[in-house]
Amino acid sequence: MIKTNDFMEIMKGRRSIRNYDPTVKITKEEMTEILEEATTAPSSVNAQPWRFLVIDSPEGKEKLAPLASFNQTQVTTSSAVIAVFADMNNADYLEEIYSKAVELGYMPQEVKDRQIAALTAHFEKLPAQVNRETILIDGGLVSMQLMLTARAHGYDTNPIGGYDKENIAETFGLDKERYVPVMLLSIGKAADEGYASYRLPIDTIAEWK
Ligand SMILES: Cc1cc2nc3c(=O)[nH]c(=O)nc-3n(C[C@H](O)[C@H](O)[C@H](O)COP(=O)(O)O)c2cc1C
């Protein structure tokens, strides 16, 4: 696998790849590394609400296929399809995250105590819809990092929004009220080059004030 650390090559060379070499399997070890690297993404109050379902077995893919509408090639040929979810129970992990930061010397104990008190009060009155919007942003950020990290490992991806978001959680035994679908990401060794796509000029999309 051709690996690279050239950021511009990783970013500018990324294209959605929908067709993969089905003989190439990413090992659990390497997939774990990819996820570790991707999860260096920032998140609101560092709650890290992203959750991943790595669908790489024939049985898993068989379950996924009926939900993946027109995106069948990605499901059948990829090494894995990663279903990215955002966890509505994100606040439950703050104690663990902030305690670990203290233990590792990243944060003084008194800062943690103050933060946890403030965040507990914040989450108690946070409307579910606002939490949902926030965790979806975090889910988008980690997904982007995952796509770039995949390229650093020599793989390519396709972000997929065309799937049955209503049923994805329950199909895989997850609580649909808790796990909000972000996107599917197919990942594997590219079998073709994909195609170039146009980007709007900055004049159209940015304003200076
Ligand atoms: C949230 C999201 C959903 C997408 N859904 C699909 C999809 O269902 N099927 C597909 O083939 N491509 C899908 N794409 C890929 C886009 O078509 C693609 O990113 C865009 O055309 C730009 O091409 P590029 O990724 O090669 O730069 C999706 C992309 C994003 C970001």
PDB file of C-alpha atoms and ligand atoms in Angstrom:
ATOM      1  CA  MET A   1       0.000   0.000   0.000  1.00  0.00           C
ATOM      2  CA  ILE A   2       1.389   3.422  -0.939  1.00  0.00           C
ATOM      3  CA  LYS A   3       1.525   5.486   2.212  1.00  0.00           C
ATOM      4  CA  THR A   4       2.271   9.179   2.266  1.00  0.00           C
ATOM      5  CA  ASN A   5       2.606  11.980   4.747  1.00  0.00           C
ATOM      6  CA  ASP A   6       2.430  14.731   2.153  1.00  0.00           C
ATOM      7  CA  PHE A   7      -0.578  16.656   3.401  1.00  0.00           C
ATOM      8  CA  MET A   8      -1.295  18.490   0.140  1.00  0.00           C
ATOM      9  CA  GLU A   9      -1.151  15.194  -1.754  1.00  0.00           C
ATOM     10  CA  ILE A  10      -3.446  13.571   0.785  1.00  0.00           C
ATOM     11  CA  MET A  11      -5.974  16.410   0.692  1.00  0.00           C
ATOM     12  CA  LYS A  12      -5.912  17.473  -2.950  1.00  0.00           C
ATOM     13  CA  GLY A  13      -5.565  13.924  -4.223  1.00  0.00           C
ATOM     14  CA  ARG A  14      -8.648  12.718  -2.351  1.00  0.00           C
ATOM     15  CA  ARG A  15     -11.575  11.754  -4.528  1.00  0.00           C
ATOM     16  CA  SER A  16     -14.618   9.732  -3.738  1.00  0.00           C
ATOM     17  CA  ILE A  17     -13.781   6.168  -4.665  1.00  0.00           C
ATOM     18  CA  ARG A  18     -16.777   3.916  -5.156  1.00  0.00           C
ATOM     19  CA  ASN A  19     -15.083   0.808  -6.481  1.00  0.00           C
ATOM     20  CA  TYR A  20     -12.406  -1.086  -4.562  1.00  0.00           C
ATOM     21  CA  ASP A  21     -10.152  -4.100  -4.923  1.00  0.00           C
ATOM     22  CA  PRO A  22     -12.240  -6.673  -3.023  1.00  0.00           C
ATOM     23  CA  THR A  23      -9.182  -8.815  -2.248  1.00  0.00           C
ATOM     24  CA  VAL A  24      -7.625  -6.130  -0.011  1.00  0.00           C
ATOM     25  CA  LYS A  25      -8.687  -6.375   3.629  1.00  0.00           C
ATOM     26  CA  ILE A  26      -7.656  -3.820   6.227  1.00  0.00           C
ATOM     27  CA  THR A  27      -6.650  -5.652   9.394  1.00  0.00           C
ATOM     28  CA  LYS A  28      -8.349  -4.865  12.689  1.00  0.00           C
ATOM     29  CA  GLU A  29      -4.999  -3.549  13.956  1.00  0.00           C
ATOM     30  CA  GLU A  30      -4.600  -1.111  11.090  1.00  0.00           C
ATOM     31  CA  MET A  31      -8.256  -0.053  11.238  1.00  0.00           C
ATOM     32  CA  THR A  32      -7.788   0.627  14.946  1.00  0.00           C
ATOM     33  CA  GLU A  33      -4.775   2.799  14.101  1.00  0.00           C
ATOM     34  CA  ILE A  34      -6.794   4.677  11.469  1.00  0.00           C
ATOM     35  CA  LEU A  35      -9.582   5.294  13.995  1.00  0.00           C
ATOM     36  CA  GLU A  36      -7.092   6.413  16.650  1.00  0.00           C
ATOM     37  CA  GLU A  37      -5.583   8.897  14.234  1.00  0.00           C
ATOM     38  CA  ALA A  38      -8.955  10.145  12.992  1.00  0.00           C
ATOM     39  CA  THR A  39     -10.190  10.688  16.547  1.00  0.00           C
ATOM     40  CA  THR A  40      -7.570  13.356  17.153  1.00  0.00           C
ATOM     41  CA  ALA A  41     -10.328  15.550  15.654  1.00  0.00           C
ATOM     42  CA  PRO A  42     -11.643  18.378  17.814  1.00  0.00           C
ATOM     43  CA  SER A  43     -15.097  18.102  19.379  1.00  0.00           C
ATOM     44  CA  SER A  44     -17.350  20.312  21.426  1.00  0.00           C
ATOM     45  CA  VAL A  45     -16.085  20.311  25.056  1.00  0.00           C
ATOM     46  CA  ASN A  46     -13.899  17.384  23.973  1.00  0.00           C
ATOM     47  CA  ALA A  47     -16.843  15.031  24.488  1.00  0.00           C
ATOM     48  CA  GLN A  48     -15.833  12.942  21.453  1.00  0.00           C
ATOM     49  CA  PRO A  49     -19.395  11.854  20.630  1.00  0.00           C
ATOM     50  CA  TRP A  50     -18.383   9.849  17.554  1.00  0.00           C
ATOM     51  CA  ARG A  51     -19.086   6.128  17.514  1.00  0.00           C
ATOM     52  CA  PHE A  52     -18.033   3.749  14.755  1.00  0.00           C
ATOM     53  CA  LEU A  53     -19.533   0.553  13.517  1.00  0.00           C
ATOM     54  CA  VAL A  54     -16.914  -1.114  11.342  1.00  0.00           C
ATOM     55  CA  ILE A  55     -18.882  -3.326   9.004  1.00  0.00           C
ATOM     56  CA  ASP A  56     -16.337  -5.643   7.403  1.00  0.00           C
ATOM     57  CA  SER A  57     -17.755  -9.144   7.637  1.00  0.00           C
ATOM     58  CA  PRO A  58     -19.849 -10.765   4.889  1.00  0.00           C
ATOM     59  CA  GLU A  59     -22.746 -11.032   7.382  1.00  0.00           C
ATOM     60  CA  GLY A  60     -22.479  -7.357   8.322  1.00  0.00           C
ATOM     61  CA  LYS A  61     -22.377  -6.284   4.697  1.00  0.00           C
ATOM     62  CA  GLU A  62     -25.369  -8.484   3.918  1.00  0.00           C
ATOM     63  CA  LYS A  63     -27.323  -6.639   6.596  1.00  0.00           C
ATOM     64  CA  LEU A  64     -26.124  -3.279   5.333  1.00  0.00           C
ATOM     65  CA  ALA A  65     -26.798  -3.809   1.622  1.00  0.00           C
ATOM     66  CA  PRO A  66     -30.599  -3.330   1.713  1.00  0.00           C
ATOM     67  CA  LEU A  67     -30.090  -0.026   3.548  1.00  0.00           C
ATOM     68  CA  ALA A  68     -27.472   1.308   1.156  1.00  0.00           C
ATOM     69  CA  SER A  69     -29.809   2.092  -1.770  1.00  0.00           C
ATOM     70  CA  PHE A  70     -27.800   3.043  -4.879  1.00  0.00           C
ATOM     71  CA  ASN A  71     -24.452   2.664  -3.118  1.00  0.00           C
ATOM     72  CA  GLN A  72     -24.096  -1.085  -3.583  1.00  0.00           C
ATOM     73  CA  THR A  73     -20.644  -1.195  -5.222  1.00  0.00           C
ATOM     74  CA  GLN A  74     -19.097   0.523  -2.239  1.00  0.00           C
ATOM     75  CA  VAL A  75     -20.661  -2.048   0.086  1.00  0.00           C
ATOM     76  CA  THR A  76     -19.693  -5.115  -1.925  1.00  0.00           C
ATOM     77  CA  THR A  77     -16.151  -4.177  -2.987  1.00  0.00           C
ATOM     78  CA  SER A  78     -14.818  -2.161  -0.025  1.00  0.00           C
ATOM     79  CA  SER A  79     -12.709  -3.578   2.750  1.00  0.00           C
ATOM     80  CA  ALA A  80     -15.202  -2.086   5.197  1.00  0.00           C
ATOM     81  CA  VAL A  81     -18.029   0.344   5.471  1.00  0.00           C
ATOM     82  CA  ILE A  82     -17.776   2.401   8.609  1.00  0.00           C
ATOM     83  CA  ALA A  83     -21.128   3.605   9.898  1.00  0.00           C
ATOM     84  CA  VAL A  84     -20.390   6.802  11.797  1.00  0.00           C
ATOM     85  CA  PHE A  85     -22.841   7.685  14.554  1.00  0.00           C
ATOM     86  CA  ALA A  86     -23.056  10.535  17.042  1.00  0.00           C
ATOM     87  CA  ASP A  87     -23.922   9.594  20.618  1.00  0.00           C
ATOM     88  CA  MET A  88     -26.688  11.617  22.284  1.00  0.00           C
ATOM     89  CA  ASN A  89     -25.307  10.367  25.645  1.00  0.00           C
ATOM     90  CA  ASN A  90     -22.043  12.200  25.032  1.00  0.00           C
ATOM     91  CA  ALA A  91     -22.123  13.852  28.470  1.00  0.00           C
ATOM     92  CA  ASP A  92     -21.805  10.447  30.178  1.00  0.00           C
ATOM     93  CA  TYR A  93     -18.173  10.247  29.063  1.00  0.00           C
ATOM     94  CA  LEU A  94     -16.998  13.630  30.341  1.00  0.00           C
ATOM     95  CA  GLU A  95     -15.959  12.345  33.769  1.00  0.00           C
ATOM     96  CA  GLU A  96     -13.780   9.657  32.174  1.00  0.00           C
ATOM     97  CA  ILE A  97     -12.280  12.060  29.633  1.00  0.00           C
ATOM     98  CA  TYR A  98     -11.483  14.838  32.103  1.00  0.00           C
ATOM     99  CA  SER A  99     -10.203  12.451  34.813  1.00  0.00           C
ATOM    100  CA  LYS A 100      -7.856  10.865  32.327  1.00  0.00           C
ATOM    101  CA  ALA A 101      -6.609  14.316  31.296  1.00  0.00           C
ATOM    102  CA  VAL A 102      -5.734  15.010  34.939  1.00  0.00           C
ATOM    103  CA  GLU A 103      -4.053  11.621  35.342  1.00  0.00           C
ATOM    104  CA  LEU A 104      -1.947  12.244  32.232  1.00  0.00           C
ATOM    105  CA  GLY A 105      -0.937  15.686  33.443  1.00  0.00           C
ATOM    106  CA  TYR A 106      -2.805  17.518  30.676  1.00  0.00           C
ATOM    107  CA  MET A 107      -5.080  19.362  33.078  1.00  0.00           C
ATOM    108  CA  PRO A 108      -4.847  20.405  36.739  1.00  0.00           C
ATOM    109  CA  GLN A 109      -7.381  18.746  39.059  1.00  0.00           C
ATOM    110  CA  GLU A 110      -8.997  22.070  39.987  1.00  0.00           C
ATOM    111  CA  VAL A 111      -9.603  22.923  36.330  1.00  0.00           C
ATOM    112  CA  LYS A 112     -11.254  19.555  35.839  1.00  0.00           C
ATOM    113  CA  ASP A 113     -13.479  20.049  38.887  1.00  0.00           C
ATOM    114  CA  ARG A 114     -14.555  23.479  37.678  1.00  0.00           C
ATOM    115  CA  GLN A 115     -15.152  22.270  34.122  1.00  0.00           C
ATOM    116  CA  ILE A 116     -17.143  19.212  35.146  1.00  0.00           C
ATOM    117  CA  ALA A 117     -19.366  21.321  37.421  1.00  0.00           C
ATOM    118  CA  ALA A 118     -19.985  23.846  34.646  1.00  0.00           C
ATOM    119  CA  LEU A 119     -20.544  21.179  31.998  1.00  0.00           C
ATOM    120  CA  THR A 120     -22.905  19.159  34.178  1.00  0.00           C
ATOM    121  CA  ALA A 121     -25.065  22.282  34.636  1.00  0.00           C
ATOM    122  CA  HIS A 122     -24.799  23.033  30.916  1.00  0.00           C
ATOM    123  CA  PHE A 123     -25.871  19.565  29.769  1.00  0.00           C
ATOM    124  CA  GLU A 124     -28.756  19.423  32.266  1.00  0.00           C
ATOM    125  CA  LYS A 125     -30.513  22.268  30.526  1.00  0.00           C
ATOM    126  CA  LEU A 126     -29.255  21.659  26.997  1.00  0.00           C
ATOM    127  CA  PRO A 127     -32.170  21.053  24.584  1.00  0.00           C
ATOM    128  CA  ALA A 128     -31.834  17.673  22.846  1.00  0.00           C
ATOM    129  CA  GLN A 129     -32.005  19.357  19.437  1.00  0.00           C
ATOM    130  CA  VAL A 130     -29.015  21.582  20.252  1.00  0.00           C
ATOM    131  CA  ASN A 131     -27.043  18.579  21.479  1.00  0.00           C
ATOM    132  CA  ARG A 132     -27.956  16.730  18.287  1.00  0.00           C
ATOM    133  CA  GLU A 133     -26.759  19.580  16.084  1.00  0.00           C
ATOM    134  CA  THR A 134     -23.498  19.800  18.027  1.00  0.00           C
ATOM    135  CA  ILE A 135     -22.674  16.109  17.895  1.00  0.00           C
ATOM    136  CA  LEU A 136     -23.431  16.027  14.169  1.00  0.00           C
ATOM    137  CA  ILE A 137     -20.835  18.746  13.609  1.00  0.00           C
ATOM    138  CA  ASP A 138     -18.329  16.711  15.641  1.00  0.00           C
ATOM    139  CA  GLY A 139     -19.280  13.631  13.624  1.00  0.00           C
ATOM    140  CA  GLY A 140     -18.585  15.496  10.388  1.00  0.00           C
ATOM    141  CA  LEU A 141     -15.167  16.592  11.609  1.00  0.00           C
ATOM    142  CA  VAL A 142     -14.069  13.104  12.578  1.00  0.00           C
ATOM    143  CA  SER A 143     -15.398  11.727   9.295  1.00  0.00           C
ATOM    144  CA  MET A 144     -13.262  14.163   7.332  1.00  0.00           C
ATOM    145  CA  GLN A 145     -10.218  13.223   9.380  1.00  0.00           C
ATOM    146  CA  LEU A 146     -10.978   9.574   8.778  1.00  0.00           C
ATOM    147  CA  MET A 147     -11.038  10.133   5.012  1.00  0.00           C
ATOM    148  CA  LEU A 148      -7.669  11.891   5.110  1.00  0.00           C
ATOM    149  CA  THR A 149      -6.132   9.388   7.529  1.00  0.00           C
ATOM    150  CA  ALA A 150      -7.250   6.567   5.245  1.00  0.00           C
ATOM    151  CA  ARG A 151      -5.254   8.149   2.427  1.00  0.00           C
ATOM    152  CA  ALA A 152      -2.156   8.406   4.599  1.00  0.00           C
ATOM    153  CA  HIS A 153      -2.488   4.616   4.973  1.00  0.00           C
ATOM    154  CA  GLY A 154      -2.832   4.149   1.213  1.00  0.00           C
ATOM    155  CA  TYR A 155      -6.607   3.639   1.146  1.00  0.00           C
ATOM    156  CA  ASP A 156      -9.460   5.641  -0.293  1.00  0.00           C
ATOM    157  CA  THR A 157     -12.985   6.366   0.842  1.00  0.00           C
ATOM    158  CA  ASN A 158     -16.430   7.514  -0.170  1.00  0.00           C
ATOM    159  CA  PRO A 159     -18.636   9.494   2.176  1.00  0.00           C
ATOM    160  CA  ILE A 160     -22.179   8.187   1.792  1.00  0.00           C
ATOM    161  CA  GLY A 161     -25.357   9.970   2.813  1.00  0.00           C
ATOM    162  CA  GLY A 162     -27.638   7.929   0.593  1.00  0.00           C
ATOM    163  CA  TYR A 163     -28.714   5.198   2.999  1.00  0.00           C
ATOM    164  CA  ASP A 164     -31.581   4.358   5.292  1.00  0.00           C
ATOM    165  CA  LYS A 165     -30.765   6.493   8.311  1.00  0.00           C
ATOM    166  CA  GLU A 166     -34.110   5.639   9.877  1.00  0.00           C
ATOM    167  CA  ASN A 167     -33.187   1.956  10.250  1.00  0.00           C
ATOM    168  CA  ILE A 168     -29.374   1.765  10.359  1.00  0.00           C
ATOM    169  CA  ALA A 169     -29.028   1.804  14.163  1.00  0.00           C
ATOM    170  CA  GLU A 170     -31.686  -0.789  14.904  1.00  0.00           C
ATOM    171  CA  THR A 171     -30.521  -3.085  12.093  1.00  0.00           C
ATOM    172  CA  PHE A 172     -27.235  -3.392  13.979  1.00  0.00           C
ATOM    173  CA  GLY A 173     -28.804  -3.636  17.423  1.00  0.00           C
ATOM    174  CA  LEU A 174     -28.203  -0.034  18.477  1.00  0.00           C
ATOM    175  CA  ASP A 175     -30.659   2.287  20.204  1.00  0.00           C
ATOM    176  CA  LYS A 176     -31.820   4.674  17.474  1.00  0.00           C
ATOM    177  CA  GLU A 177     -32.760   7.408  19.935  1.00  0.00           C
ATOM    178  CA  ARG A 178     -29.230   7.421  21.269  1.00  0.00           C
ATOM    179  CA  TYR A 179     -27.129   6.855  18.149  1.00  0.00           C
ATOM    180  CA  VAL A 180     -27.690   9.493  15.471  1.00  0.00           C
ATOM    181  CA  PRO A 181     -26.448   8.496  12.016  1.00  0.00           C
ATOM    182  CA  VAL A 182     -23.757  10.814  10.601  1.00  0.00           C
ATOM    183  CA  MET A 183     -22.705   9.056   7.395  1.00  0.00           C
ATOM    184  CA  LEU A 184     -21.322   5.838   6.001  1.00  0.00           C
ATOM    185  CA  LEU A 185     -17.698   5.784   4.901  1.00  0.00           C
ATOM    186  CA  SER A 186     -16.595   3.041   2.564  1.00  0.00           C
ATOM    187  CA  ILE A 187     -12.876   2.361   2.767  1.00  0.00           C
ATOM    188  CA  GLY A 188     -10.524   0.154   0.814  1.00  0.00           C
ATOM    189  CA  LYS A 189      -7.912  -0.031  -1.899  1.00  0.00           C
ATOM    190  CA  ALA A 190      -9.082   1.943  -4.917  1.00  0.00           C
ATOM    191  CA  ALA A 191      -9.842  -0.096  -8.036  1.00  0.00           C
ATOM    192  CA  ASP A 192     -10.167   3.013 -10.205  1.00  0.00           C
ATOM    193  CA  GLU A 193      -9.177   6.652 -10.015  1.00  0.00           C
ATOM    194  CA  GLY A 194     -12.632   8.081  -9.427  1.00  0.00           C
ATOM    195  CA  TYR A 195     -13.218  11.362 -11.186  1.00  0.00           C
ATOM    196  CA  ALA A 196     -12.234  14.965 -10.734  1.00  0.00           C
ATOM    197  CA  SER A 197     -14.932  17.327  -9.492  1.00  0.00           C
ATOM    198  CA  TYR A 198     -15.312  21.079  -9.791  1.00  0.00           C
ATOM    199  CA  ARG A 199     -15.089  23.460  -6.846  1.00  0.00           C
ATOM    200  CA  LEU A 200     -16.731  26.875  -6.749  1.00  0.00           C
ATOM    201  CA  PRO A 201     -14.299  29.782  -6.851  1.00  0.00           C
ATOM    202  CA  ILE A 202     -13.551  31.492  -3.567  1.00  0.00           C
ATOM    203  CA  ASP A 203     -15.141  34.687  -4.942  1.00  0.00           C
ATOM    204  CA  THR A 204     -18.488  32.902  -4.921  1.00  0.00           C
ATOM    205  CA  ILE A 205     -18.261  31.347  -1.481  1.00  0.00           C
ATOM    206  CA  ALA A 206     -16.314  33.790   0.669  1.00  0.00           C
ATOM    207  CA  GLU A 207     -16.767  37.400   1.679  1.00  0.00           C
ATOM    208  CA  TRP A 208     -14.346  39.727   3.348  1.00  0.00           C
ATOM    209  CA  LYS A 209     -15.769  42.410   5.623  1.00  0.00           C
TER     210      LYS A 209
HETATM  211  C1  LIG B   1     -22.434  13.956   3.358  1.00  0.00           C
HETATM  212  C2  LIG B   1     -22.097  13.366   2.012  1.00  0.00           C
HETATM  213  C3  LIG B   1     -22.948  12.436   1.457  1.00  0.00           C
HETATM  214  C4  LIG B   1     -22.617  11.823   0.244  1.00  0.00           C
HETATM  215  N1  LIG B   1     -23.413  10.819  -0.230  1.00  0.00           N
HETATM  216  C5  LIG B   1     -23.013  10.120  -1.303  1.00  0.00           C
HETATM  217  C6  LIG B   1     -23.731   8.962  -1.718  1.00  0.00           C
HETATM  218  O1  LIG B   1     -24.740   8.590  -1.143  1.00  0.00           O
HETATM  219  N2  LIG B   1     -23.265   8.264  -2.771  1.00  0.00           N
HETATM  220  C7  LIG B   1     -22.130   8.635  -3.444  1.00  0.00           C
HETATM  221  O2  LIG B   1     -21.743   7.943  -4.392  1.00  0.00           O
HETATM  222  N3  LIG B   1     -21.427   9.732  -3.077  1.00  0.00           N
HETATM  223  C8  LIG B   1     -21.830  10.468  -2.022  1.00  0.00           C
HETATM  224  N4  LIG B   1     -21.100  11.567  -1.609  1.00  0.00           N
HETATM  225  C9  LIG B   1     -19.873  11.931  -2.328  1.00  0.00           C
HETATM  226  C10 LIG B   1     -20.030  13.237  -3.119  1.00  0.00           C
HETATM  227  O3  LIG B   1     -20.778  13.005  -4.279  1.00  0.00           O
HETATM  228  C11 LIG B   1     -18.622  13.757  -3.439  1.00  0.00           C
HETATM  229  O4  LIG B   1     -17.941  14.016  -2.253  1.00  0.00           O
HETATM  230  C12 LIG B   1     -18.652  15.042  -4.280  1.00  0.00           C
HETATM  231  O5  LIG B   1     -19.252  14.790  -5.535  1.00  0.00           O
HETATM  232  C13 LIG B   1     -17.255  15.592  -4.502  1.00  0.00           C
HETATM  233  O6  LIG B   1     -16.430  14.611  -5.080  1.00  0.00           O
HETATM  234  P1  LIG B   1     -15.098  14.098  -4.376  1.00  0.00           P
HETATM  235  O7  LIG B   1     -15.475  13.459  -3.084  1.00  0.00           O
HETATM  236  O8  LIG B   1     -14.525  13.112  -5.346  1.00  0.00           O
HETATM  237  O9  LIG B   1     -14.209  15.291  -4.162  1.00  0.00           O
HETATM  238  C14 LIG B   1     -21.449  12.213  -0.441  1.00  0.00           C
HETATM  239  C15 LIG B   1     -20.621  13.189   0.134  1.00  0.00           C
HETATM  240  C16 LIG B   1     -20.922  13.749   1.336  1.00  0.00           C
HETATM  241  C17 LIG B   1     -19.969  14.746   1.941  1.00  0.00           C
END
